[in-house]
JSON list of C-alpha atoms and ligand atoms in Angstrom, two decimals:
[
{"chain": "L", "resi": 1, "resn": "MET", "atom": "CA", "xyz": [56.39, 75.92, 128.19]},
{"chain": "L", "resi": 2, "resn": "MET", "atom": "CA", "xyz": [55.51, 77.91, 131.29]},
{"chain": "L", "resi": 3, "resn": "THR", "atom": "CA", "xyz": [52.13, 79.65, 131.24]},
{"chain": "L", "resi": 4, "resn": "THR", "atom": "CA", "xyz": [50.97, 82.46, 133.47]},
{"chain": "L", "resi": 5, "resn": "THR", "atom": "CA", "xyz": [49.01, 79.95, 135.53]},
{"chain": "L", "resi": 6, "resn": "ASP", "atom": "CA", "xyz": [52.42, 78.82, 136.84]},
{"chain": "L", "resi": 7, "resn": "SER", "atom": "CA", "xyz": [53.06, 82.27, 138.28]},
{"chain": "L", "resi": 8, "resn": "LYS", "atom": "CA", "xyz": [50.84, 83.89, 140.88]},
{"chain": "L", "resi": 9, "resn": "GLY", "atom": "CA", "xyz": [48.98, 86.28, 138.60]},
{"chain": "L", "resi": 10, "resn": "LEU", "atom": "CA", "xyz": [46.75, 85.83, 135.61]},
{"chain": "L", "resi": 11, "resn": "LEU", "atom": "CA", "xyz": [47.21, 87.21, 132.10]},
{"chain": "L", "resi": 12, "resn": "ILE", "atom": "CA", "xyz": [44.03, 87.57, 130.05]},
{"chain": "L", "resi": 13, "resn": "THR", "atom": "CA", "xyz": [44.00, 89.05, 126.56]},
{"chain": "L", "resi": 14, "resn": "PHE", "atom": "CA", "xyz": [41.24, 90.42, 124.37]},
{"chain": "L", "resi": 15, "resn": "GLU", "atom": "CA", "xyz": [41.22, 90.19, 120.59]},
{"chain": "L", "resi": 16, "resn": "GLY", "atom": "CA", "xyz": [38.88, 91.13, 117.80]},
{"chain": "L", "resi": 17, "resn": "ASN", "atom": "CA", "xyz": [38.49, 93.38, 114.83]},
{"chain": "L", "resi": 18, "resn": "GLU", "atom": "CA", "xyz": [37.82, 97.12, 115.01]},
{"chain": "L", "resi": 19, "resn": "GLY", "atom": "CA", "xyz": [34.47, 97.92, 116.59]},
{"chain": "L", "resi": 20, "resn": "SER", "atom": "CA", "xyz": [34.12, 94.59, 118.39]},
{"chain": "L", "resi": 21, "resn": "GLY", "atom": "CA", "xyz": [33.68, 96.36, 121.75]},
{"chain": "L", "resi": 22, "resn": "LYS", "atom": "CA", "xyz": [36.86, 95.11, 123.42]},
{"chain": "L", "resi": 23, "resn": "SER", "atom": "CA", "xyz": [37.51, 98.16, 125.56]},
{"chain": "L", "resi": 24, "resn": "THR", "atom": "CA", "xyz": [33.95, 98.22, 126.96]},
{"chain": "L", "resi": 25, "resn": "GLN", "atom": "CA", "xyz": [34.20, 94.54, 127.87]},
{"chain": "L", "resi": 26, "resn": "ILE", "atom": "CA", "xyz": [37.64, 94.97, 129.44]},
{"chain": "L", "resi": 27, "resn": "ASP", "atom": "CA", "xyz": [36.25, 97.78, 131.63]},
{"chain": "L", "resi": 28, "resn": "LEU", "atom": "CA", "xyz": [33.31, 95.60, 132.73]},
{"chain": "L", "resi": 29, "resn": "LEU", "atom": "CA", "xyz": [35.53, 92.62, 133.52]},
{"chain": "L", "resi": 30, "resn": "GLN", "atom": "CA", "xyz": [37.92, 94.86, 135.44]},
{"chain": "L", "resi": 31, "resn": "GLU", "atom": "CA", "xyz": [35.05, 96.27, 137.55]},
{"chain": "L", "resi": 32, "resn": "ARG", "atom": "CA", "xyz": [33.70, 92.80, 138.30]},
{"chain": "L", "resi": 33, "resn": "LEU", "atom": "CA", "xyz": [37.12, 91.40, 139.22]},
{"chain": "L", "resi": 34, "resn": "GLU", "atom": "CA", "xyz": [37.88, 94.37, 141.46]},
{"chain": "L", "resi": 35, "resn": "ALA", "atom": "CA", "xyz": [34.53, 93.85, 143.20]},
{"chain": "L", "resi": 36, "resn": "THR", "atom": "CA", "xyz": [35.78, 90.38, 144.14]},
{"chain": "L", "resi": 37, "resn": "GLY", "atom": "CA", "xyz": [38.86, 91.95, 145.74]},
{"chain": "L", "resi": 38, "resn": "ARG", "atom": "CA", "xyz": [41.39, 91.27, 142.98]},
{"chain": "L", "resi": 39, "resn": "THR", "atom": "CA", "xyz": [43.95, 93.83, 141.87]},
{"chain": "L", "resi": 40, "resn": "VAL", "atom": "CA", "xyz": [43.58, 94.36, 138.14]},
{"chain": "L", "resi": 41, "resn": "ILE", "atom": "CA", "xyz": [45.82, 96.14, 135.64]},
{"chain": "L", "resi": 42, "resn": "LYS", "atom": "CA", "xyz": [44.39, 97.17, 132.30]},
{"chain": "L", "resi": 43, "resn": "LEU", "atom": "CA", "xyz": [46.76, 97.62, 129.34]},
{"chain": "L", "resi": 44, "resn": "ARG", "atom": "CA", "xyz": [46.65, 98.03, 125.59]},
{"chain": "L", "resi": 45, "resn": "GLU", "atom": "CA", "xyz": [48.89, 97.14, 122.69]},
{"chain": "L", "resi": 46, "resn": "PRO", "atom": "CA", "xyz": [50.67, 98.76, 121.09]},
{"chain": "L", "resi": 47, "resn": "GLY", "atom": "CA", "xyz": [51.24, 100.97, 124.14]},
{"chain": "L", "resi": 48, "resn": "GLY", "atom": "CA", "xyz": [51.07, 100.65, 127.91]},
{"chain": "L", "resi": 49, "resn": "THR", "atom": "CA", "xyz": [54.54, 102.08, 128.63]},
{"chain": "L", "resi": 50, "resn": "GLY", "atom": "CA", "xyz": [56.23, 105.40, 127.79]},
{"chain": "L", "resi": 51, "resn": "LEU", "atom": "CA", "xyz": [58.04, 103.77, 124.86]},
{"chain": "L", "resi": 52, "resn": "GLY", "atom": "CA", "xyz": [54.96, 101.80, 123.85]},
{"chain": "L", "resi": 53, "resn": "GLU", "atom": "CA", "xyz": [52.74, 104.89, 123.67]},
{"chain": "L", "resi": 54, "resn": "LEU", "atom": "CA", "xyz": [55.34, 106.68, 121.48]},
{"chain": "L", "resi": 55, "resn": "LEU", "atom": "CA", "xyz": [55.40, 103.65, 119.18]},
{"chain": "L", "resi": 56, "resn": "ARG", "atom": "CA", "xyz": [51.59, 103.53, 119.19]},
{"chain": "L", "resi": 57, "resn": "ASP", "atom": "CA", "xyz": [51.49, 107.05, 117.82]},
{"chain": "L", "resi": 58, "resn": "ILE", "atom": "CA", "xyz": [54.00, 106.16, 115.09]},
{"chain": "L", "resi": 59, "resn": "LEU", "atom": "CA", "xyz": [52.09, 103.00, 114.19]},
{"chain": "L", "resi": 60, "resn": "LYS", "atom": "CA", "xyz": [48.56, 104.38, 114.28]},
{"chain": "L", "resi": 61, "resn": "THR", "atom": "CA", "xyz": [48.78, 108.00, 113.16]},
{"chain": "L", "resi": 62, "resn": "PRO", "atom": "CA", "xyz": [49.77, 108.41, 109.50]},
{"chain": "L", "resi": 63, "resn": "LYS", "atom": "CA", "xyz": [52.68, 110.87, 109.10]},
{"chain": "L", "resi": 64, "resn": "ASP", "atom": "CA", "xyz": [53.16, 112.74, 105.83]},
{"chain": "L", "resi": 65, "resn": "GLY", "atom": "CA", "xyz": [55.86, 111.12, 103.73]},
{"chain": "L", "resi": 66, "resn": "VAL", "atom": "CA", "xyz": [56.63, 108.38, 106.28]},
{"chain": "L", "resi": 67, "resn": "ALA", "atom": "CA", "xyz": [56.32, 104.82, 104.99]},
{"chain": "L", "resi": 68, "resn": "ILE", "atom": "CA", "xyz": [56.24, 101.81, 107.32]},
{"chain": "L", "resi": 69, "resn": "ASP", "atom": "CA", "xyz": [57.22, 98.53, 105.70]},
{"chain": "L", "resi": 70, "resn": "PRO", "atom": "CA", "xyz": [55.34, 95.44, 107.02]},
{"chain": "L", "resi": 71, "resn": "VAL", "atom": "CA", "xyz": [58.59, 94.04, 108.50]},
{"chain": "L", "resi": 72, "resn": "ALA", "atom": "CA", "xyz": [59.27, 97.34, 110.25]},
{"chain": "L", "resi": 73, "resn": "GLU", "atom": "CA", "xyz": [55.66, 97.30, 111.49]},
{"chain": "L", "resi": 74, "resn": "LEU", "atom": "CA", "xyz": [56.19, 93.77, 112.85]},
{"chain": "L", "resi": 75, "resn": "LEU", "atom": "CA", "xyz": [59.33, 94.86, 114.71]},
{"chain": "L", "resi": 76, "resn": "LEU", "atom": "CA", "xyz": [57.80, 98.06, 116.09]},
{"chain": "L", "resi": 77, "resn": "MET", "atom": "CA", "xyz": [54.74, 96.18, 117.41]},
{"chain": "L", "resi": 78, "resn": "ASN", "atom": "CA", "xyz": [57.08, 93.77, 119.12]},
{"chain": "L", "resi": 79, "resn": "ALA", "atom": "CA", "xyz": [59.39, 96.46, 120.46]},
{"chain": "L", "resi": 80, "resn": "SER", "atom": "CA", "xyz": [56.34, 97.89, 122.24]},
{"chain": "L", "resi": 81, "resn": "ARG", "atom": "CA", "xyz": [55.44, 94.37, 123.45]},
{"chain": "L", "resi": 82, "resn": "ALA", "atom": "CA", "xyz": [58.97, 93.54, 124.70]},
{"chain": "L", "resi": 83, "resn": "GLN", "atom": "CA", "xyz": [58.94, 96.70, 126.81]},
{"chain": "L", "resi": 84, "resn": "LEU", "atom": "CA", "xyz": [55.41, 96.09, 128.13]},
{"chain": "L", "resi": 85, "resn": "VAL", "atom": "CA", "xyz": [56.12, 92.48, 129.09]},
{"chain": "L", "resi": 86, "resn": "ARG", "atom": "CA", "xyz": [59.31, 93.35, 130.99]},
{"chain": "L", "resi": 87, "resn": "GLN", "atom": "CA", "xyz": [58.34, 96.70, 132.50]},
{"chain": "L", "resi": 88, "resn": "VAL", "atom": "CA", "xyz": [54.70, 96.03, 133.46]},
{"chain": "L", "resi": 89, "resn": "ILE", "atom": "CA", "xyz": [53.25, 92.56, 132.80]},
{"chain": "L", "resi": 90, "resn": "ARG", "atom": "CA", "xyz": [55.85, 90.31, 134.45]},
{"chain": "L", "resi": 91, "resn": "PRO", "atom": "CA", "xyz": [56.15, 92.43, 137.63]},
{"chain": "L", "resi": 92, "resn": "ALA", "atom": "CA", "xyz": [52.32, 92.56, 137.92]},
{"chain": "L", "resi": 93, "resn": "LEU", "atom": "CA", "xyz": [52.02, 88.78, 137.50]},
{"chain": "L", "resi": 94, "resn": "ASP", "atom": "CA", "xyz": [54.75, 88.27, 140.11]},
{"chain": "L", "resi": 95, "resn": "ARG", "atom": "CA", "xyz": [52.69, 90.40, 142.50]},
{"chain": "L", "resi": 96, "resn": "GLY", "atom": "CA", "xyz": [49.74, 88.09, 141.86]},
{"chain": "L", "resi": 97, "resn": "GLU", "atom": "CA", "xyz": [47.66, 90.62, 139.94]},
{"chain": "L", "resi": 98, "resn": "VAL", "atom": "CA", "xyz": [45.24, 90.08, 137.08]},
{"chain": "L", "resi": 99, "resn": "VAL", "atom": "CA", "xyz": [46.48, 91.68, 133.86]},
{"chain": "L", "resi": 100, "resn": "LEU", "atom": "CA", "xyz": [43.93, 92.45, 131.13]},
{"chain": "L", "resi": 101, "resn": "VAL", "atom": "CA", "xyz": [45.41, 93.40, 127.78]},
{"chain": "L", "resi": 102, "resn": "ASP", "atom": "CA", "xyz": [43.56, 94.90, 124.83]},
{"chain": "L", "resi": 103, "resn": "ARG", "atom": "CA", "xyz": [45.34, 92.91, 122.05]},
{"chain": "L", "resi": 104, "resn": "PHE", "atom": "CA", "xyz": [48.49, 90.81, 122.40]},
{"chain": "L", "resi": 105, "resn": "PHE", "atom": "CA", "xyz": [50.50, 88.55, 120.12]},
{"chain": "L", "resi": 106, "resn": "ASP", "atom": "CA", "xyz": [47.47, 87.04, 118.35]},
{"chain": "L", "resi": 107, "resn": "SER", "atom": "CA", "xyz": [46.95, 90.50, 116.81]},
{"chain": "L", "resi": 108, "resn": "THR", "atom": "CA", "xyz": [50.44, 90.30, 115.31]},
{"chain": "L", "resi": 109, "resn": "VAL", "atom": "CA", "xyz": [49.83, 86.85, 113.84]},
{"chain": "L", "resi": 110, "resn": "VAL", "atom": "CA", "xyz": [46.56, 88.07, 112.36]},
{"chain": "L", "resi": 111, "resn": "TYR", "atom": "CA", "xyz": [47.43, 91.64, 111.26]},
{"chain": "L", "resi": 112, "resn": "GLN", "atom": "CA", "xyz": [51.07, 91.28, 110.20]},
{"chain": "L", "resi": 113, "resn": "GLY", "atom": "CA", "xyz": [50.81, 87.59, 109.23]},
{"chain": "L", "resi": 114, "resn": "TYR", "atom": "CA", "xyz": [47.39, 87.16, 107.60]},
{"chain": "L", "resi": 115, "resn": "GLY", "atom": "CA", "xyz": [46.74, 90.86, 106.95]},
{"chain": "L", "resi": 116, "resn": "ARG", "atom": "CA", "xyz": [50.11, 92.05, 105.62]},
{"chain": "L", "resi": 117, "resn": "GLY", "atom": "CA", "xyz": [51.07, 88.63, 104.28]},
{"chain": "L", "resi": 118, "resn": "LEU", "atom": "CA", "xyz": [54.31, 88.15, 106.23]},
{"chain": "L", "resi": 119, "resn": "ASP", "atom": "CA", "xyz": [55.60, 84.62, 106.72]},
{"chain": "L", "resi": 120, "resn": "ILE", "atom": "CA", "xyz": [53.91, 83.18, 109.84]},
{"chain": "L", "resi": 121, "resn": "ASN", "atom": "CA", "xyz": [57.13, 81.48, 111.01]},
{"chain": "L", "resi": 122, "resn": "LEU", "atom": "CA", "xyz": [58.98, 84.80, 110.88]},
{"chain": "L", "resi": 123, "resn": "VAL", "atom": "CA", "xyz": [56.13, 86.51, 112.74]},
{"chain": "L", "resi": 124, "resn": "GLN", "atom": "CA", "xyz": [56.19, 83.77, 115.39]},
{"chain": "L", "resi": 125, "resn": "LYS", "atom": "CA", "xyz": [59.96, 84.04, 115.87]},
{"chain": "L", "resi": 126, "resn": "ILE", "atom": "CA", "xyz": [59.79, 87.78, 116.50]},
{"chain": "L", "resi": 127, "resn": "ILE", "atom": "CA", "xyz": [56.87, 87.31, 118.90]},
{"chain": "L", "resi": 128, "resn": "ASP", "atom": "CA", "xyz": [58.85, 84.68, 120.81]},
{"chain": "L", "resi": 129, "resn": "VAL", "atom": "CA", "xyz": [61.73, 87.13, 121.26]},
{"chain": "L", "resi": 130, "resn": "ALA", "atom": "CA", "xyz": [59.33, 89.77, 122.58]},
{"chain": "L", "resi": 131, "resn": "ILE", "atom": "CA", "xyz": [57.33, 87.64, 125.02]},
{"chain": "L", "resi": 132, "resn": "GLY", "atom": "CA", "xyz": [59.52, 84.68, 126.00]},
{"chain": "L", "resi": 133, "resn": "ASP", "atom": "CA", "xyz": [57.46, 82.55, 128.38]},
{"chain": "L", "resi": 134, "resn": "THR", "atom": "CA", "xyz": [54.91, 85.24, 129.19]},
{"chain": "L", "resi": 135, "resn": "ARG", "atom": "CA", "xyz": [51.76, 83.83, 127.61]},
{"chain": "L", "resi": 136, "resn": "PRO", "atom": "CA", "xyz": [48.09, 84.44, 128.31]},
{"chain": "L", "resi": 137, "resn": "SER", "atom": "CA", "xyz": [46.10, 81.79, 130.14]},
{"chain": "L", "resi": 138, "resn": "LEU", "atom": "CA", "xyz": [42.88, 82.92, 128.52]},
{"chain": "L", "resi": 139, "resn": "THR", "atom": "CA", "xyz": [41.99, 84.98, 125.45]},
{"chain": "L", "resi": 140, "resn": "PHE", "atom": "CA", "xyz": [38.58, 86.37, 124.58]},
{"chain": "L", "resi": 141, "resn": "LEU", "atom": "CA", "xyz": [38.03, 86.81, 120.85]},
{"chain": "L", "resi": 142, "resn": "LEU", "atom": "CA", "xyz": [35.14, 89.21, 120.34]},
{"chain": "L", "resi": 143, "resn": "LYS", "atom": "CA", "xyz": [33.62, 88.44, 116.98]},
{"chain": "L", "resi": 144, "resn": "VAL", "atom": "CA", "xyz": [31.63, 90.73, 114.75]},
{"chain": "L", "resi": 145, "resn": "SER", "atom": "CA", "xyz": [31.39, 90.33, 110.98]},
{"chain": "L", "resi": 146, "resn": "VAL", "atom": "CA", "xyz": [33.47, 92.51, 108.65]},
{"chain": "L", "resi": 147, "resn": "SER", "atom": "CA", "xyz": [30.27, 94.43, 107.71]},
{"chain": "L", "resi": 148, "resn": "VAL", "atom": "CA", "xyz": [29.30, 95.11, 111.33]},
{"chain": "L", "resi": 149, "resn": "SER", "atom": "CA", "xyz": [32.87, 96.22, 112.05]},
{"chain": "L", "resi": 150, "resn": "GLU", "atom": "CA", "xyz": [32.71, 98.58, 109.05]},
{"chain": "L", "resi": 151, "resn": "GLU", "atom": "CA", "xyz": [29.39, 100.06, 110.22]},
{"chain": "L", "resi": 152, "resn": "ARG", "atom": "CA", "xyz": [30.65, 100.57, 113.78]},
{"chain": "L", "resi": 153, "resn": "ARG", "atom": "CA", "xyz": [33.88, 102.20, 112.54]},
{"chain": "L", "resi": 154, "resn": "ALA", "atom": "CA", "xyz": [31.92, 104.49, 110.22]},
{"chain": "L", "resi": 155, "resn": "THR", "atom": "CA", "xyz": [29.68, 105.62, 113.09]},
{"chain": "L", "resi": 156, "resn": "ARG", "atom": "CA", "xyz": [32.65, 106.24, 115.38]},
{"chain": "L", "resi": 157, "resn": "ASN", "atom": "CA", "xyz": [34.63, 108.08, 112.69]},
{"chain": "L", "resi": 158, "resn": "SER", "atom": "CA", "xyz": [31.73, 110.32, 111.69]},
{"chain": "L", "resi": 159, "resn": "SER", "atom": "CA", "xyz": [31.37, 111.57, 115.27]},
{"chain": "L", "resi": 160, "resn": "ASN", "atom": "CA", "xyz": [35.16, 111.77, 115.72]},
{"chain": "L", "resi": 161, "resn": "PRO", "atom": "CA", "xyz": [37.07, 111.92, 112.39]},
{"chain": "L", "resi": 162, "resn": "ALA", "atom": "CA", "xyz": [40.41, 111.96, 114.27]},
{"chain": "L", "resi": 163, "resn": "SER", "atom": "CA", "xyz": [39.75, 108.40, 115.46]},
{"chain": "L", "resi": 164, "resn": "ARG", "atom": "CA", "xyz": [40.40, 107.02, 111.96]},
{"chain": "L", "resi": 165, "resn": "ASP", "atom": "CA", "xyz": [43.88, 105.46, 112.02]},
{"chain": "L", "resi": 166, "resn": "ARG", "atom": "CA", "xyz": [46.53, 104.10, 109.62]},
{"chain": "L", "resi": 167, "resn": "PHE", "atom": "CA", "xyz": [45.09, 100.57, 109.78]},
{"chain": "L", "resi": 168, "resn": "GLU", "atom": "CA", "xyz": [41.59, 101.76, 108.98]},
{"chain": "L", "resi": 169, "resn": "GLU", "atom": "CA", "xyz": [42.86, 103.14, 105.66]},
{"chain": "L", "resi": 170, "resn": "SER", "atom": "CA", "xyz": [43.29, 99.54, 104.49]},
{"chain": "L", "resi": 171, "resn": "GLU", "atom": "CA", "xyz": [40.98, 98.05, 101.89]},
{"chain": "L", "resi": 172, "resn": "ARG", "atom": "CA", "xyz": [38.14, 95.63, 102.74]},
{"chain": "L", "resi": 173, "resn": "ALA", "atom": "CA", "xyz": [40.20, 92.61, 101.62]},
{"chain": "L", "resi": 174, "resn": "PHE", "atom": "CA", "xyz": [42.68, 93.36, 104.44]},
{"chain": "L", "resi": 175, "resn": "PHE", "atom": "CA", "xyz": [39.88, 93.15, 107.02]},
{"chain": "L", "resi": 176, "resn": "GLU", "atom": "CA", "xyz": [38.58, 89.97, 105.44]},
{"chain": "L", "resi": 177, "resn": "ARG", "atom": "CA", "xyz": [42.03, 88.42, 105.86]},
{"chain": "L", "resi": 178, "resn": "ILE", "atom": "CA", "xyz": [42.04, 89.58, 109.50]},
{"chain": "L", "resi": 179, "resn": "ASP", "atom": "CA", "xyz": [38.70, 87.83, 109.96]},
{"chain": "L", "resi": 180, "resn": "GLN", "atom": "CA", "xyz": [40.04, 84.62, 108.40]},
{"chain": "L", "resi": 181, "resn": "GLY", "atom": "CA", "xyz": [43.18, 84.85, 110.54]},
{"chain": "L", "resi": 182, "resn": "TYR", "atom": "CA", "xyz": [41.18, 85.04, 113.76]},
{"chain": "L", "resi": 183, "resn": "GLU", "atom": "CA", "xyz": [38.97, 82.18, 112.58]},
{"chain": "L", "resi": 184, "resn": "SER", "atom": "CA", "xyz": [41.95, 79.97, 111.96]},
{"chain": "L", "resi": 185, "resn": "LEU", "atom": "CA", "xyz": [43.68, 80.91, 115.26]},
{"chain": "L", "resi": 186, "resn": "SER", "atom": "CA", "xyz": [40.56, 80.20, 117.25]},
{"chain": "L", "resi": 187, "resn": "THR", "atom": "CA", "xyz": [40.43, 76.70, 115.78]},
{"chain": "L", "resi": 188, "resn": "SER", "atom": "CA", "xyz": [44.11, 75.94, 116.34]},
{"chain": "L", "resi": 189, "resn": "ALA", "atom": "CA", "xyz": [44.20, 77.30, 119.93]},
{"chain": "L", "resi": 190, "resn": "SER", "atom": "CA", "xyz": [40.64, 76.49, 120.99]},
{"chain": "L", "resi": 191, "resn": "ASP", "atom": "CA", "xyz": [41.62, 75.67, 124.62]},
{"chain": "L", "resi": 192, "resn": "ARG", "atom": "CA", "xyz": [42.94, 79.18, 125.21]},
{"chain": "L", "resi": 193, "resn": "ILE", "atom": "CA", "xyz": [40.83, 81.30, 122.84]},
{"chain": "L", "resi": 194, "resn": "LYS", "atom": "CA", "xyz": [37.15, 81.69, 123.73]},
{"chain": "L", "resi": 195, "resn": "VAL", "atom": "CA", "xyz": [35.14, 83.01, 120.80]},
{"chain": "L", "resi": 196, "resn": "ILE", "atom": "CA", "xyz": [32.40, 85.41, 121.89]},
{"chain": "L", "resi": 197, "resn": "ASP", "atom": "CA", "xyz": [29.55, 86.63, 119.67]},
{"chain": "L", "resi": 198, "resn": "ALA", "atom": "CA", "xyz": [29.97, 90.37, 120.13]},
{"chain": "L", "resi": 199, "resn": "THR", "atom": "CA", "xyz": [26.86, 91.33, 118.18]},
{"chain": "L", "resi": 200, "resn": "HIS", "atom": "CA", "xyz": [24.78, 90.75, 121.34]},
{"chain": "L", "resi": 201, "resn": "ASP", "atom": "CA", "xyz": [24.13, 93.60, 123.78]},
{"chain": "L", "resi": 202, "resn": "ILE", "atom": "CA", "xyz": [26.90, 94.71, 126.13]},
{"chain": "L", "resi": 203, "resn": "GLN", "atom": "CA", "xyz": [25.58, 92.97, 129.26]},
{"chain": "L", "resi": 204, "resn": "THR", "atom": "CA", "xyz": [24.96, 89.67, 127.46]},
{"chain": "L", "resi": 205, "resn": "VAL", "atom": "CA", "xyz": [28.51, 89.70, 126.08]},
{"chain": "L", "resi": 206, "resn": "HIS", "atom": "CA", "xyz": [29.85, 90.50, 129.54]},
{"chain": "L", "resi": 207, "resn": "ALA", "atom": "CA", "xyz": [27.87, 87.63, 131.11]},
{"chain": "L", "resi": 208, "resn": "THR", "atom": "CA", "xyz": [29.29, 85.20, 128.54]},
{"chain": "L", "resi": 209, "resn": "ILE", "atom": "CA", "xyz": [32.83, 86.39, 129.25]},
{"chain": "L", "resi": 210, "resn": "TRP", "atom": "CA", "xyz": [32.26, 86.06, 133.00]},
{"chain": "L", "resi": 211, "resn": "ASN", "atom": "CA", "xyz": [30.94, 82.50, 132.61]},
{"chain": "L", "resi": 212, "resn": "HIS", "atom": "CA", "xyz": [34.05, 81.50, 130.67]},
{"chain": "L", "resi": 213, "resn": "PHE", "atom": "CA", "xyz": [36.23, 83.15, 133.29]},
{"chain": "L", "resi": 214, "resn": "GLU", "atom": "CA", "xyz": [34.56, 81.29, 136.17]},
{"chain": "L", "resi": 215, "resn": "THR", "atom": "CA", "xyz": [34.78, 78.00, 134.30]},
{"chain": "L", "resi": 216, "resn": "PHE", "atom": "CA", "xyz": [38.45, 78.66, 133.64]},
{"chain": "L", "resi": 217, "resn": "LEU", "atom": "CA", "xyz": [39.13, 79.27, 137.34]},
{"chain": "Q", "resi": 1, "resn": "LIG", "atom": "P1", "xyz": [43.35, 99.63, 118.59]},
{"chain": "Q", "resi": 1, "resn": "LIG", "atom": "O1", "xyz": [44.04, 99.88, 119.86]},
{"chain": "Q", "resi": 1, "resn": "LIG", "atom": "O2", "xyz": [42.34, 100.67, 118.26]},
{"chain": "Q", "resi": 1, "resn": "LIG", "atom": "O3", "xyz": [42.80, 98.26, 118.51]},
{"chain": "Q", "resi": 1, "resn": "LIG", "atom": "O4", "xyz": [44.45, 99.80, 117.44]},
{"chain": "Q", "resi": 1, "resn": "LIG", "atom": "C1", "xyz": [45.55, 99.04, 117.35]},
{"chain": "Q", "resi": 1, "resn": "LIG", "atom": "C2", "xyz": [45.76, 98.74, 115.88]},
{"chain": "Q", "resi": 1, "resn": "LIG", "atom": "O5", "xyz": [47.02, 98.10, 115.73]},
{"chain": "Q", "resi": 1, "resn": "LIG", "atom": "C3", "xyz": [44.71, 97.80, 115.32]},
{"chain": "Q", "resi": 1, "resn": "LIG", "atom": "O6", "xyz": [44.35, 98.22, 114.02]},
{"chain": "Q", "resi": 1, "resn": "LIG", "atom": "C4", "xyz": [45.42, 96.47, 115.23]},
{"chain": "Q", "resi": 1, "resn": "LIG", "atom": "C5", "xyz": [46.86, 96.87, 115.06]},
{"chain": "Q", "resi": 1, "resn": "LIG", "atom": "N1", "xyz": [47.81, 95.91, 115.62]},
{"chain": "Q", "resi": 1, "resn": "LIG", "atom": "C6", "xyz": [48.64, 95.20, 114.76]},
{"chain": "Q", "resi": 1, "resn": "LIG", "atom": "O7", "xyz": [48.57, 95.39, 113.55]},
{"chain": "Q", "resi": 1, "resn": "LIG", "atom": "N2", "xyz": [49.53, 94.32, 115.28]},
{"chain": "Q", "resi": 1, "resn": "LIG", "atom": "C7", "xyz": [49.65, 94.11, 116.64]},
{"chain": "Q", "resi": 1, "resn": "LIG", "atom": "O8", "xyz": [50.50, 93.30, 117.07]},
{"chain": "Q", "resi": 1, "resn": "LIG", "atom": "C8", "xyz": [48.80, 94.88, 117.52]},
{"chain": "Q", "resi": 1, "resn": "LIG", "atom": "C9", "xyz": [48.92, 94.69, 118.99]},
{"chain": "Q", "resi": 1, "resn": "LIG", "atom": "C10", "xyz": [47.90, 95.75, 116.96]}
]
């Protein structure tokens, strides 16, 4: 299986539950990489293309009277991903750029597989169709407990009620399954997935990520 280390660029993904501080850490890593002269592209899933952002709205914003079955959710997430991989990620890697993505296929394994309870083999097959050989070389899993995630979401949603999305309407047991899913993935893919304690302060978390990155290089 080809990895992105075989092409000129580098694909790095970020994972974690809500409120784990992924976007802050992606911004800090981007800044630091750009300071070393690298060209960096920052993306998010679902989203990152015209089609992907339309699908993101469908997937995240509840619409009156519109149900989304878990299998439909799986396919929509991967429709967004198929477009992102072909339209943006592969060309950027071919140009030798660093691509940072806020969530990638691990989120599907964890949310649609562990969270929604879909068969993991089915989930994996759909992911394979969407990504082909385009796989991350390195994944940072930012870990905070389910309770810390809940507190951080509550704080964010009280200052901005519109930020509460369709996934956040799920019950606590869903988020506990997400947590277990990440735990199990990080054990089975421990070479690629670096688990980071995201309860530390922002700069400490960034320093840990940077150390892993330098070691990886
Ligand atoms: P976020 O951008 O705020 O992290 O929101 C994306 C939401 O979509 C988040 O709740 C996780 C969920 N998600 C999935 O369920 N499956 C996926 O494959 C991806 C990429 C995200």
